[in-house]
Short mmCIF file of C-alpha atoms in Angstrom, two decimals:
data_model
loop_
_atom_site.label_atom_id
_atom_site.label_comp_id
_atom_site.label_asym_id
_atom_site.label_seq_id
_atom_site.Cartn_x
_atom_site.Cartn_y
_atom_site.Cartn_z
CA UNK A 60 0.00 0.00 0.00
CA UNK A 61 1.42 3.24 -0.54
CA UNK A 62 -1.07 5.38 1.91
CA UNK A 63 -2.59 3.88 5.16
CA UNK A 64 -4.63 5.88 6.92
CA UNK A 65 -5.91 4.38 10.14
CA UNK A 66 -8.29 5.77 12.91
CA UNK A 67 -7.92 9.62 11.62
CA UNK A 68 -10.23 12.00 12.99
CA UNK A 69 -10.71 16.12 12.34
CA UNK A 70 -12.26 18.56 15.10
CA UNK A 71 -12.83 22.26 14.34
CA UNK A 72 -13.91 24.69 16.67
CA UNK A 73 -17.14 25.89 16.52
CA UNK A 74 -17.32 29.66 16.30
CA UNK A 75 -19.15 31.22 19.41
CA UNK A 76 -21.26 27.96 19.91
CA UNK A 77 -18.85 26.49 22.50
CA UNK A 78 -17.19 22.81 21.69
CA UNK A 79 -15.59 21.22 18.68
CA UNK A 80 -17.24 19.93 15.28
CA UNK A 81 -15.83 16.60 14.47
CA UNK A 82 -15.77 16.68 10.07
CA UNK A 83 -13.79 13.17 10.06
CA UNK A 84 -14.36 10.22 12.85
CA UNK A 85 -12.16 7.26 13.16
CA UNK A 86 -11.79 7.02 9.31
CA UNK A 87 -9.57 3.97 7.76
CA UNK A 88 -8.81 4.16 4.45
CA UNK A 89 -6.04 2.28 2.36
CA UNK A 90 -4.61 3.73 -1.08
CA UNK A 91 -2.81 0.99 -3.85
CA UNK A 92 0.19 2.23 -5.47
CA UNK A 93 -0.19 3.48 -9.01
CA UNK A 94 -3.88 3.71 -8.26
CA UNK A 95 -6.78 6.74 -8.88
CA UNK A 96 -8.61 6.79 -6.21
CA UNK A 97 -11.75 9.46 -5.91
CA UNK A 98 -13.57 11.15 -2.78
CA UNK A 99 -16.73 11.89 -3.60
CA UNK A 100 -19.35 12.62 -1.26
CA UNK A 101 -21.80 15.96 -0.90
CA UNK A 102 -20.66 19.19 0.97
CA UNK A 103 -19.24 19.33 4.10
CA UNK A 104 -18.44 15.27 4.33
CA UNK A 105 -14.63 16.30 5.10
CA UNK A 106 -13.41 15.76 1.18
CA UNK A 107 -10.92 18.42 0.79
CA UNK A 108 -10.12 18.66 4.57
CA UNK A 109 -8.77 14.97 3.98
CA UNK A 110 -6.84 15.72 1.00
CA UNK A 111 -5.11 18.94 2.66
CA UNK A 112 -4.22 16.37 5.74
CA UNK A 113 -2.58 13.88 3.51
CA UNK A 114 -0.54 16.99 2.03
CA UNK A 115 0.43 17.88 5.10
CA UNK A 116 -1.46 21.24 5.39
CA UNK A 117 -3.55 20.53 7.77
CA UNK A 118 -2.80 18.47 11.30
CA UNK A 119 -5.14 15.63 12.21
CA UNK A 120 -6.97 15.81 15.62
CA UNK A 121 -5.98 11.97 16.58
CA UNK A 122 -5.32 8.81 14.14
CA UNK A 123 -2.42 7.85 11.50
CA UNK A 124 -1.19 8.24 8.38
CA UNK A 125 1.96 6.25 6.40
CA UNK A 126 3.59 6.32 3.21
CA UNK A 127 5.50 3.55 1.78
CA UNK A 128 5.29 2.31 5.29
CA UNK A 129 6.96 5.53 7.49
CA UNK A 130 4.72 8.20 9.25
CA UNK A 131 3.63 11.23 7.36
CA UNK A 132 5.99 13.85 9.21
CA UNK A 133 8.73 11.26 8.61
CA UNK A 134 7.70 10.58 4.96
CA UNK A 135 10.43 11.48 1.86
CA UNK A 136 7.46 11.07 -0.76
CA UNK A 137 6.66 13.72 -2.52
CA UNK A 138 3.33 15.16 -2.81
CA UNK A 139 1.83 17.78 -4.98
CA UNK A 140 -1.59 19.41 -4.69
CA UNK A 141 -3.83 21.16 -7.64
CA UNK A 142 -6.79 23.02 -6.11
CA UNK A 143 -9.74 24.36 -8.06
CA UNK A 144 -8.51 27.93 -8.11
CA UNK A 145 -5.56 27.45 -10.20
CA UNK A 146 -2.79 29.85 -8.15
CA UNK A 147 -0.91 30.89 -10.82
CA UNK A 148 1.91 33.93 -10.46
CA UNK A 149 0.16 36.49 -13.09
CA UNK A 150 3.48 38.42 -13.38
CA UNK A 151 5.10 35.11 -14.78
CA UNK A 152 4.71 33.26 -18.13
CA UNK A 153 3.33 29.63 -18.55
CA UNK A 154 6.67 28.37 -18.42
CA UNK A 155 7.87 30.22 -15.44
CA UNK A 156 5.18 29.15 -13.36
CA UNK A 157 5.66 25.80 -14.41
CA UNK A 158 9.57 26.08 -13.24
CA UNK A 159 8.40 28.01 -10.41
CA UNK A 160 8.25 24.87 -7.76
CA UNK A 161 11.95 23.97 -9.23
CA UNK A 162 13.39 27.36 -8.77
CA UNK A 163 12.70 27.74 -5.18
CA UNK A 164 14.12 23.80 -4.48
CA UNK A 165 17.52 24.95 -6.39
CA UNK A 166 17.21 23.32 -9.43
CA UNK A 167 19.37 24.57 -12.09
CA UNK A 168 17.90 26.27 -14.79
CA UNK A 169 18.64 23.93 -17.57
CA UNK A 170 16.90 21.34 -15.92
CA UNK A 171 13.91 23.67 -15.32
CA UNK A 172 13.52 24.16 -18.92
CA UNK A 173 13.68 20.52 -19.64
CA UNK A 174 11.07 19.88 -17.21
CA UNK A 175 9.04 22.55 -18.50
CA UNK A 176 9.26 21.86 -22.04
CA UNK A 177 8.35 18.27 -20.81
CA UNK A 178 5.18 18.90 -18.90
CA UNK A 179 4.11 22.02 -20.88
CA UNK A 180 4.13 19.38 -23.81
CA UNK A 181 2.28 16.61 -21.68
CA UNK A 182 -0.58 19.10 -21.03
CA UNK A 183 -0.58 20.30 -24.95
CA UNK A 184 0.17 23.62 -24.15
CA UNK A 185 3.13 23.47 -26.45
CA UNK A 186 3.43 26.65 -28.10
CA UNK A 187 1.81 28.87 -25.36
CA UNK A 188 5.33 28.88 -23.23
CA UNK A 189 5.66 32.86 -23.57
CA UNK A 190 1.81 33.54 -22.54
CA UNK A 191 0.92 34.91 -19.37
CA UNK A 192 -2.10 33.62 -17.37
CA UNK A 193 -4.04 36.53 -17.86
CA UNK A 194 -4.04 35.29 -22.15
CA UNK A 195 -5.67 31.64 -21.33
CA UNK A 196 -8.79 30.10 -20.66
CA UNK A 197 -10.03 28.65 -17.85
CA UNK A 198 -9.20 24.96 -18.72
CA UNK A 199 -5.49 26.22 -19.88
CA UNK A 200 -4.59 27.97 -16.36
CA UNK A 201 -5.79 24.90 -15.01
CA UNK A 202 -3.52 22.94 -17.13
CA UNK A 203 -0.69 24.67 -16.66
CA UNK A 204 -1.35 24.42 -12.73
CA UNK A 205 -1.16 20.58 -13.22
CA UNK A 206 2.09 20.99 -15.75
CA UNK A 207 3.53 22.95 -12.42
CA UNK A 208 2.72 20.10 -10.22
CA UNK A 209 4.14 17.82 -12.36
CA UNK A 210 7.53 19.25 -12.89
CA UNK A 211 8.09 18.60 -9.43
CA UNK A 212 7.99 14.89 -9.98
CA UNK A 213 5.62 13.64 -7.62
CA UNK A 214 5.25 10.45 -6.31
CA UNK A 215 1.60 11.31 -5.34
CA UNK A 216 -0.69 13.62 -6.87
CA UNK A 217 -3.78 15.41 -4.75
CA UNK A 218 -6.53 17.02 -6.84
CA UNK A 219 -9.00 18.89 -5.36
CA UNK A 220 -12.25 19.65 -7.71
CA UNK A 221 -9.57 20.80 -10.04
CA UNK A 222 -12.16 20.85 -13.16
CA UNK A 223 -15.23 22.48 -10.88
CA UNK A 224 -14.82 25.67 -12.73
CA UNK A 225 -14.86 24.28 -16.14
CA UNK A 226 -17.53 24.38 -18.59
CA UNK A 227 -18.47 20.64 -19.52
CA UNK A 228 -16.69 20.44 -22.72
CA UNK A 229 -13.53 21.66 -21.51
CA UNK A 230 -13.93 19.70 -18.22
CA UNK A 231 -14.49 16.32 -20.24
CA UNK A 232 -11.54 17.27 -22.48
CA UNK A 233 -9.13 18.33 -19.25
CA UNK A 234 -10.56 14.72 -17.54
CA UNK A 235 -9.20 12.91 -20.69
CA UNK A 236 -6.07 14.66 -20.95
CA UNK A 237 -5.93 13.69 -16.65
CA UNK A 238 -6.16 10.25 -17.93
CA UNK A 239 -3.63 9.98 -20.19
CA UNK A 240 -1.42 11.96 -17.78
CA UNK A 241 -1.83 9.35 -14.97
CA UNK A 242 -1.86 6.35 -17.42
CA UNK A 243 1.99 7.17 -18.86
CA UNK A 244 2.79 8.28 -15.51
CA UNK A 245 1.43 5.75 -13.06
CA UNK A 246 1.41 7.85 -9.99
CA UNK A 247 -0.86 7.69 -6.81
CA UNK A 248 -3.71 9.79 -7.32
CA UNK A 249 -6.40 10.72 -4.67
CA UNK A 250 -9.25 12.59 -6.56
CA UNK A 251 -12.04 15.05 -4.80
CA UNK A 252 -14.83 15.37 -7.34
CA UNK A 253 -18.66 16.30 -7.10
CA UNK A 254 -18.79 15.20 -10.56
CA UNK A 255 -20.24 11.11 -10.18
CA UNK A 256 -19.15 10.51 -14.39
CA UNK A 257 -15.83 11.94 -13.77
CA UNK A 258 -15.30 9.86 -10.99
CA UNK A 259 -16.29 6.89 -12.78
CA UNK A 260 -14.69 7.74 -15.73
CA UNK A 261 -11.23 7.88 -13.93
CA UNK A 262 -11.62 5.71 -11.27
CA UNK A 263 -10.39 2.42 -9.92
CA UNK A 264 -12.41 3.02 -7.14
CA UNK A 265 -14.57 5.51 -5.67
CA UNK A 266 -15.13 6.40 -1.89
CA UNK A 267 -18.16 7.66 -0.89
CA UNK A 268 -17.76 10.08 2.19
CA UNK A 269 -20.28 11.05 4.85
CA UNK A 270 -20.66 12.79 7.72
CA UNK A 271 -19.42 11.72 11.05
CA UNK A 272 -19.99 8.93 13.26
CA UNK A 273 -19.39 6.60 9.93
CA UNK A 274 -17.67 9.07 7.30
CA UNK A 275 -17.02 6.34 4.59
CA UNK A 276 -20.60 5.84 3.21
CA UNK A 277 -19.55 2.90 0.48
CA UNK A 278 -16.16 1.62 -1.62
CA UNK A 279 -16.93 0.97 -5.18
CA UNK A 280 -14.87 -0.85 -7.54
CA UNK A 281 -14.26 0.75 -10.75
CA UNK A 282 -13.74 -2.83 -13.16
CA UNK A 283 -14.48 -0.96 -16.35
CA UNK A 284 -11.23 -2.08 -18.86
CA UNK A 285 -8.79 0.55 -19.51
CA UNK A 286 -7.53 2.86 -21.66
CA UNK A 287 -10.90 4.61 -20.68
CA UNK A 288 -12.65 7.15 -23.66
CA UNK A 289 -15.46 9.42 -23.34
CA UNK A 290 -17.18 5.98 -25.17
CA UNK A 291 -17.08 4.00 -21.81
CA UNK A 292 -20.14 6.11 -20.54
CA UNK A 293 -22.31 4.57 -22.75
CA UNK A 294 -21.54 1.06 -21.62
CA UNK A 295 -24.17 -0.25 -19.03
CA UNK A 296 -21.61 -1.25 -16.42
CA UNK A 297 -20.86 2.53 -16.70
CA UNK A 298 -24.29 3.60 -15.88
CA UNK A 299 -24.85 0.92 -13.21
CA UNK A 300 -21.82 2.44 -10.95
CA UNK A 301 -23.00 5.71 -12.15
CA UNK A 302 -26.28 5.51 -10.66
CA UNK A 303 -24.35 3.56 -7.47
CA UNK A 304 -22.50 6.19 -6.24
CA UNK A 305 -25.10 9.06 -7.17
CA UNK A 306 -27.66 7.24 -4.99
CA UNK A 307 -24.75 6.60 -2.12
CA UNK A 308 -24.49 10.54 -2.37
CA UNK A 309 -27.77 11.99 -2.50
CA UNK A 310 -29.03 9.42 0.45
CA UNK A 311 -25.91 10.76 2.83
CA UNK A 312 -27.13 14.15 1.72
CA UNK A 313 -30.79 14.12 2.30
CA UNK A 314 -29.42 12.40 5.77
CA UNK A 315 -27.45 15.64 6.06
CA UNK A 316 -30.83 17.91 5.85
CA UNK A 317 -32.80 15.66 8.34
CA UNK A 318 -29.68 15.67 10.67
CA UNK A 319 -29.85 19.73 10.74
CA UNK A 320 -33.77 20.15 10.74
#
């Protein structure tokens, strides 16, 4: 396994009201090597506050998380993060931000450029190297945020809604380029998505978070054959875990609203 994370539980404090709100409870979750893994699950089920603890920006109340076996605070693995908003420099071109995580780890600038040219290319942006953010679309910034991530050379990648802002054309074309990304590359991925046909579409399995006491709702198996197209939704073992992990969702939300009533 390359993540283990056993017993981990989240407390906030609650503003004015006295006492701590408890997002994640005793959650256990296992991650496969070279797997894409998605958290899905409606608002406020703890999604992105587990990604941010697994990338270290955010402390756990109580529990445990390993990589490649060692402790989190111990682990050498590197991890990059891609959020929705894409956090680009807009004083910087596409290819400086994309050396941008290099330059500040020493990396000579040779081997920035190589890495750039290499990751600009494996997002298709080749050609837009000089542009500024402010000159792109939506689905470019966010692919140049991913190019940046990449250049690093991560062992495991953390997306969080990184297509939420996206139209649906560009967001099915930036899930396909995602794929082919992660299928030359192989690395980890843990996924937060509203989106149930992205999930499925990229998936080897989806978890289904809810709120506490029991925060994982359901664990489906994504056995749909890869290399994955935009085809595979039409297939009825595409629509069957579809319709799965919709239903797992709305039925934790409509729990949700009776729970707050």
């Amino acid at each position: 396994m390359k993540i283990q994370i056993e017993g981990l539980s989240k407390s906030f404090a609650k503003n004015g009201n006295g006492g701590d709100q408890e997002v994640l409870t005793d959650l256990s979750l296992e991650v496969r090597s070279g797997e894409f893994l998605s958290i899905a699950g409606p608002s406020g089920c703890g999604k992105s506050t587990l990604l941010e603890i697994v990338a270290g920006l955010q402390q756990p109340s109580r529990g445990r998380i390993t990589i490649d076996g060692l402790p989190l605070e111990q682990s050498q693995c590197n991890r990059a993060i891609v959020f929705q908003q894409y956090g680009l420099f807009p004083w910087l071109s596409v290819s400086k931000n994309v050396e941008y995580g290099l330059k500040i780890r020493g990396i000579s600038k040779k081997k920035r450029r190589q890495a750039s040219e290499k990751y600009i290319h494996m997002v298709h942006l080749d050609g837009y190297e000089d542009y500024y953010p402010h000159e792109l679309s939506g689905g470019m910034q966010q692919r140049v945020a991913l190019a940046r991530s990449l250049a690093t050379e991560p062992d495991v990648l953390l997306l969080d809604e990184p297509f939420a802002a996206l139209d649906v054309l560009t967001k099915e074309k930036c899930a396909q380029e995602l794929l082919g990304i992660w299928q030359e590359t192989k690395l980890t991925v843990l996924y937060v998505t509203h989106d149930v046909t992205e999930a499925v579409l990229l998936s080897d399995r989806i978890v289904v978070l809810g709120r506490p006491p029991k925060n994982i709702r359901s664990v489906l198996d994504v056995a749909i054959a890869r290399p994955r197209t935009l085809a595979a939704k039409l297939g009825d073992q595409f629509r069957i875990l579809e319709h799965q992990a919709r239903t797992a969702i709305n039925d934790e939300a409509i729990a949700g609203e009776r729970c707050m009533a």
